[in-house]
PDB file of C-alpha atoms in Angstrom:
ATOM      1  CA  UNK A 245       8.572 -18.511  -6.412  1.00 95.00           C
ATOM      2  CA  UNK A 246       6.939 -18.078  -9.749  1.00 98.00           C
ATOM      3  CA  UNK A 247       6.033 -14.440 -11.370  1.00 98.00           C
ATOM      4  CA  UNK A 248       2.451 -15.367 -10.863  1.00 98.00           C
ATOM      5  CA  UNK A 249       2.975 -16.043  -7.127  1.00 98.00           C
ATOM      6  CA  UNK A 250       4.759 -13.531  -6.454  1.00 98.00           C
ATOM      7  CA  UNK A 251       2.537 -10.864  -7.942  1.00 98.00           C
ATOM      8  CA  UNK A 252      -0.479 -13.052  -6.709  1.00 98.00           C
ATOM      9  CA  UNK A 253       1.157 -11.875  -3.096  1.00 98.00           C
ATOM     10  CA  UNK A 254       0.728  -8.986  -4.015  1.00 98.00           C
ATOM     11  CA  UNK A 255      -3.365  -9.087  -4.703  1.00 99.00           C
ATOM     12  CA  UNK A 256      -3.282 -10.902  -1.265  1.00 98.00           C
ATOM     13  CA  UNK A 257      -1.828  -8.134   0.282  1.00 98.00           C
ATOM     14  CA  UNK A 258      -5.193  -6.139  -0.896  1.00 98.00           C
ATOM     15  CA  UNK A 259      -7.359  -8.669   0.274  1.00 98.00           C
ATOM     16  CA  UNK A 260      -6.126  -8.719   3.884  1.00 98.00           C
ATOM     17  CA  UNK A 261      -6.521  -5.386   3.651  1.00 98.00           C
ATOM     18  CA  UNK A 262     -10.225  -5.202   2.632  1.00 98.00           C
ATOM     19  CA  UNK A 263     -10.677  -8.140   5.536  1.00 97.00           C
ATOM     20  CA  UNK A 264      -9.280  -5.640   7.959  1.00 97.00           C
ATOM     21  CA  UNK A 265     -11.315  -2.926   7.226  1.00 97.00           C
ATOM     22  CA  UNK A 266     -14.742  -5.155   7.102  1.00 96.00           C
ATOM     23  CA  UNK A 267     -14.777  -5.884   3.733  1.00 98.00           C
ATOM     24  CA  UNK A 268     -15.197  -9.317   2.135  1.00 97.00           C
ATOM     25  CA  UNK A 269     -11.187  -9.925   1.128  1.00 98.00           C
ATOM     26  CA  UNK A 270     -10.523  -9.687  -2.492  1.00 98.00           C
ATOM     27  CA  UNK A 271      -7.808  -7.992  -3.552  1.00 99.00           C
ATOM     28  CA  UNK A 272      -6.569  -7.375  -7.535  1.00 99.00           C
ATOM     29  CA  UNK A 273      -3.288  -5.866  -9.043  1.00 99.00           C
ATOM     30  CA  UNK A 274      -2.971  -4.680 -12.840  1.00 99.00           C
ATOM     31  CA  UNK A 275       0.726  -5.973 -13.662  1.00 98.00           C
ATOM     32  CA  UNK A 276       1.960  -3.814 -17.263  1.00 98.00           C
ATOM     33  CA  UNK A 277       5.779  -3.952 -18.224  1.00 98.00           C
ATOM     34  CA  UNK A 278       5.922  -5.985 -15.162  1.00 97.00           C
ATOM     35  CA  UNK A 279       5.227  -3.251 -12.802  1.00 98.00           C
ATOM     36  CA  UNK A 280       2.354  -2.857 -10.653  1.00 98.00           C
ATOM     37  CA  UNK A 281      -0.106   0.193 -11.980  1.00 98.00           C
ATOM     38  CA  UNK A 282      -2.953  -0.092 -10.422  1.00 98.00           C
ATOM     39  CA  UNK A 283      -3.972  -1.992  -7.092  1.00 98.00           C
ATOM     40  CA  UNK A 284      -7.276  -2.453  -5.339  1.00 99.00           C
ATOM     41  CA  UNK A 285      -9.483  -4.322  -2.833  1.00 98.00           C
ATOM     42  CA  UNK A 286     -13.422  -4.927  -2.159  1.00 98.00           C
ATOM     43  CA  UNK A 287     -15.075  -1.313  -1.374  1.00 98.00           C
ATOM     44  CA  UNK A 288     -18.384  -2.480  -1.731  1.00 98.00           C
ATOM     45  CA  UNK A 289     -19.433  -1.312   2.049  1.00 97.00           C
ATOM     46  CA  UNK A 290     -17.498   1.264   2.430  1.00 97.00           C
ATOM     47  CA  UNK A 291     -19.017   3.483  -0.808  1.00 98.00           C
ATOM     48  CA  UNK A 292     -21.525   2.205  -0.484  1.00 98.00           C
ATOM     49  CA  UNK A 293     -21.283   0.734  -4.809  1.00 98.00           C
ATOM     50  CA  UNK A 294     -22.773  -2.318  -5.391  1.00 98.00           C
ATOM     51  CA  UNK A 295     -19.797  -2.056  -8.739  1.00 98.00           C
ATOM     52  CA  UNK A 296     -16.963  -1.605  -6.132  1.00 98.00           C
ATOM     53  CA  UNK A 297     -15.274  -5.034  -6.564  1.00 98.00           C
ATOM     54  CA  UNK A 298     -11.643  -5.189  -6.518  1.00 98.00           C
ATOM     55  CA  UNK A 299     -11.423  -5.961 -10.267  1.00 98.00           C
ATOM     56  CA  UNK A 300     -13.532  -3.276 -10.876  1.00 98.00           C
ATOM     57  CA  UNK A 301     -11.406  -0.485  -9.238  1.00 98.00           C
ATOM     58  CA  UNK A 302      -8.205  -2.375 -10.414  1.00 99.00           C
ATOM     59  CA  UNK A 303      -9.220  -1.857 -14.405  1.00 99.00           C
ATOM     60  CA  UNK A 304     -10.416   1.731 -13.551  1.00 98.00           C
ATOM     61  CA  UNK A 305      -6.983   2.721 -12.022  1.00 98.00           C
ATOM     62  CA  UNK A 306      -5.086   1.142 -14.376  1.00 98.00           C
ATOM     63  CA  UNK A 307      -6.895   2.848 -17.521  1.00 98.00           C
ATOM     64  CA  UNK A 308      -6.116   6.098 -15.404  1.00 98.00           C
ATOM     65  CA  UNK A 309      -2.628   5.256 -15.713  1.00 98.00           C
ATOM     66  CA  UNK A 310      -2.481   4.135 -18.627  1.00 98.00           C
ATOM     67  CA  UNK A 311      -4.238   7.162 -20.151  1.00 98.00           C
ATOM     68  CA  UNK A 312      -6.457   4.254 -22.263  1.00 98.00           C
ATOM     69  CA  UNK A 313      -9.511   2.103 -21.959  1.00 98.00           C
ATOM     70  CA  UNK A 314      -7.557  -0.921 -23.731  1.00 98.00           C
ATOM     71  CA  UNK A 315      -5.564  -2.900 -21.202  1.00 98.00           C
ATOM     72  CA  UNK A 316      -3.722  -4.456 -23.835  1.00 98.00           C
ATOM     73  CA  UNK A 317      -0.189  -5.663 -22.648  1.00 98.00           C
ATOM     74  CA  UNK A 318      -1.792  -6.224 -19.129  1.00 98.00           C
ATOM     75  CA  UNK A 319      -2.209  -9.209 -16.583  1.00 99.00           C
ATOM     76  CA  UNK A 320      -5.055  -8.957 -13.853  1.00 99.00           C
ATOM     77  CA  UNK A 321      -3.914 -10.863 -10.684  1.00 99.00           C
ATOM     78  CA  UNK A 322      -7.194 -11.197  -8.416  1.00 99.00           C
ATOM     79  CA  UNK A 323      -7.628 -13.721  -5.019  1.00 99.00           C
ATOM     80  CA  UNK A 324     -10.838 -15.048  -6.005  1.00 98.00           C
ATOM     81  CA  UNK A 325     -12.340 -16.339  -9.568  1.00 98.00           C
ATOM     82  CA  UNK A 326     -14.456 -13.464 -11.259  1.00 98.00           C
ATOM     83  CA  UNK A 327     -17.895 -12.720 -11.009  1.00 98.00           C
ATOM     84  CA  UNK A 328     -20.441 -12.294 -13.830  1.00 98.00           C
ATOM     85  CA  UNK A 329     -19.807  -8.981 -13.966  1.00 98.00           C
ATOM     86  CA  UNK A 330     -16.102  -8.189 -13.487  1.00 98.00           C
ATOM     87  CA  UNK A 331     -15.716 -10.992 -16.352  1.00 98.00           C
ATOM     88  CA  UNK A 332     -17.037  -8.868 -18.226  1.00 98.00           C
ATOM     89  CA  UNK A 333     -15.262  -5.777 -17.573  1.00 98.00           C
ATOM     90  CA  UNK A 334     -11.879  -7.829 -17.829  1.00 98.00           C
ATOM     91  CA  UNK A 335     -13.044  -8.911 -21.750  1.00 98.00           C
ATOM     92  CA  UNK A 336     -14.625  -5.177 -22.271  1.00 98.00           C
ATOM     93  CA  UNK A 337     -11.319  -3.665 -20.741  1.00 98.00           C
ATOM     94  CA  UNK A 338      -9.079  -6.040 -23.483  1.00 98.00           C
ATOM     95  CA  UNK A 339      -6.485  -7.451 -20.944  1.00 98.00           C
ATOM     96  CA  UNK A 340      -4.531 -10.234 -22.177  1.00 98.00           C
ATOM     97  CA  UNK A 341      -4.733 -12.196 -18.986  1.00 98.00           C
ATOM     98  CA  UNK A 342      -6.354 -13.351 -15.843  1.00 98.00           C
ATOM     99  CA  UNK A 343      -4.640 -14.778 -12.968  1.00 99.00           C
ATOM    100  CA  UNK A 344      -6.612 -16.171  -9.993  1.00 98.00           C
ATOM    101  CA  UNK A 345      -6.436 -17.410  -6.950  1.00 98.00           C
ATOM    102  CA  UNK A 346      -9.293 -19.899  -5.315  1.00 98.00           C
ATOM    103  CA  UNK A 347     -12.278 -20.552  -7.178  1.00 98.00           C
ATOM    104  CA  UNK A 348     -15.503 -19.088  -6.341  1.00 98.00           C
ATOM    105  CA  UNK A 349     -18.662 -22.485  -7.119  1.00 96.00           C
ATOM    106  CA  UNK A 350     -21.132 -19.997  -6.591  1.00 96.00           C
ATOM    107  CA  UNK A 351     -20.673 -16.704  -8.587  1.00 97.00           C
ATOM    108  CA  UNK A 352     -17.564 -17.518 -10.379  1.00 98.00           C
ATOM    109  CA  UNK A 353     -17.754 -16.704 -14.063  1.00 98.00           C
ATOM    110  CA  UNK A 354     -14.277 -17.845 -15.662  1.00 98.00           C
ATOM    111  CA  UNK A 355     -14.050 -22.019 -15.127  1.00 97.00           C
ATOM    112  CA  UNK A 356     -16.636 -22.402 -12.404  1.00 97.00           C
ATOM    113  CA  UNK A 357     -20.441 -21.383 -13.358  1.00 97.00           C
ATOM    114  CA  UNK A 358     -19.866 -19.609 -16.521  1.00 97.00           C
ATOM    115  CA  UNK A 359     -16.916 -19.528 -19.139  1.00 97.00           C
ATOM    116  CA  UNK A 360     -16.949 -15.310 -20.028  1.00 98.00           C
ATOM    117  CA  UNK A 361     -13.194 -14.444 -20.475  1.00 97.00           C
ATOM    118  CA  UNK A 362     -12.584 -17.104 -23.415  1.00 94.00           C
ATOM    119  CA  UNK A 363     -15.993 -17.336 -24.506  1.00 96.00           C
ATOM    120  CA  UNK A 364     -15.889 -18.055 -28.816  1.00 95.00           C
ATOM    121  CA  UNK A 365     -18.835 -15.593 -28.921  1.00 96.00           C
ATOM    122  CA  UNK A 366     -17.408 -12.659 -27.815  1.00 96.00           C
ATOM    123  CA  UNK A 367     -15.295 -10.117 -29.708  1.00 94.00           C
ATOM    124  CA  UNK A 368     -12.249 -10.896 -27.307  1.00 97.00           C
ATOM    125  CA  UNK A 369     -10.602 -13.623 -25.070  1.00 96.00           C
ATOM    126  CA  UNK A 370      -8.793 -13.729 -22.153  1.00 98.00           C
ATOM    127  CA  UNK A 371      -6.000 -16.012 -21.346  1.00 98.00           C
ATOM    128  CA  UNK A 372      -6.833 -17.689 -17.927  1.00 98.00           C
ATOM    129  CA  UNK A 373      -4.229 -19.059 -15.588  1.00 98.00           C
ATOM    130  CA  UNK A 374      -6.019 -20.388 -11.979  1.00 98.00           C
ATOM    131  CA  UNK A 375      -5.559 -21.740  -9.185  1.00 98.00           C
ATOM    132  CA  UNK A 376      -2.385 -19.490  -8.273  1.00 98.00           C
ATOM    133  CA  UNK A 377      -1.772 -19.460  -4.269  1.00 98.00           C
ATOM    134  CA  UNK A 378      -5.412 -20.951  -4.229  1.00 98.00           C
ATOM    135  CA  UNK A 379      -5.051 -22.675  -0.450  1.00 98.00           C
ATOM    136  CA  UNK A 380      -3.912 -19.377   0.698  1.00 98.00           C
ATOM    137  CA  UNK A 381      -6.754 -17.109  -1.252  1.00 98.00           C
ATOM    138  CA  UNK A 382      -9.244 -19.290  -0.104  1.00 98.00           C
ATOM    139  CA  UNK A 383      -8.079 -19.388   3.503  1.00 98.00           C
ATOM    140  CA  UNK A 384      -8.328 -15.513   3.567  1.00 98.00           C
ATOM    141  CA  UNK A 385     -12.323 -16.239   2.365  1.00 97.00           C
ATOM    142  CA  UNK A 386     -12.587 -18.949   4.594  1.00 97.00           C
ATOM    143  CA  UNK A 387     -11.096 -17.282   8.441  1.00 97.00           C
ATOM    144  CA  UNK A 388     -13.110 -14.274   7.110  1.00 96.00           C
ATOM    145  CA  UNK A 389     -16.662 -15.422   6.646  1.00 95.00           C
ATOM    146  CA  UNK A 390     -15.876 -17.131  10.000  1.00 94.00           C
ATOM    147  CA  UNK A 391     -14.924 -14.330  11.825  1.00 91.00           C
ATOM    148  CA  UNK A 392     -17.904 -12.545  10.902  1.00 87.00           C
ATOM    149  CA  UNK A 393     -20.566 -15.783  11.451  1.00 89.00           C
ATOM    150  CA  UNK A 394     -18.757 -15.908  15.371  1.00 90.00           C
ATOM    151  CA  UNK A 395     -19.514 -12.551  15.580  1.00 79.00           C
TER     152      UNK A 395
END
């Protein structure tokens, strides 16, 4: 097992966790000095916070811990490709990497609809490894949303 599946197993782990509590499963981990700082999983129901994505909460935690709004020297491992707006946090927040699972066609904003981490324009870029456990990731998405259609 690689680094980046084994701490991808770890994001996992938050997704099946949001999934068991009703959420839709994403789950993130900040990885600094190879340790785990700061983990998280989709709270959007429960806050109610339309900003409670996993990435989201993940970045906050870890600044927490980190005592600093640069994320510099961090990786973000997340189960599902990025949306709009958590691609932007992740360049905003300065971490030197992303690490995802499945892809996400229809809101994903780092390969799939929109290129934001390593976008030329902006004032930083984001090194972008997917694809990581992506059969499993998307198999948590996929037994999920069909859970909740049978229901």
């Amino acid at each position: 097992m690689t680094k980046d599946e084994f701490y991808m197993g770890k994001a996992i782990e938050e997704a099946k966790i949001a999934a068991a509590v009703g959420e839709i499963p994403v789950g993130a981990v900040v990885i600094y000095q190879k340790k785990a700082i700061a983990r998280a999983y989709n709270l959007r129901e429960t806050l109610p916070c339309a900003t409670a994505h996993a990435e989201l909460l993940a970045i906050e935690k870890a600044c927490r811990v980190l005592g600093r709004w640069r994320l510099t020297g961090c990786t973000l491992y997340v189960t599902v490709e990025p949306c709009p707006m958590c691609a932007g946090a992740i360049v905003n927040s300065r971490l030197d990497r992303v690490v995802y699972g499945c892809d996400d066609p229809k809101g994903g904003a780092v390969r799939s609809l929109f290129q934001i981490v390593d976008n030329p324009a902006l004032n930083h870029r984001v090194e972008v490894t997917a694809g990581v456990r992506a059969d499993e990731c998307a198999a948590i998405m996929r037994d999920f949303f069909r859970s909740r259609r049978q229901k």
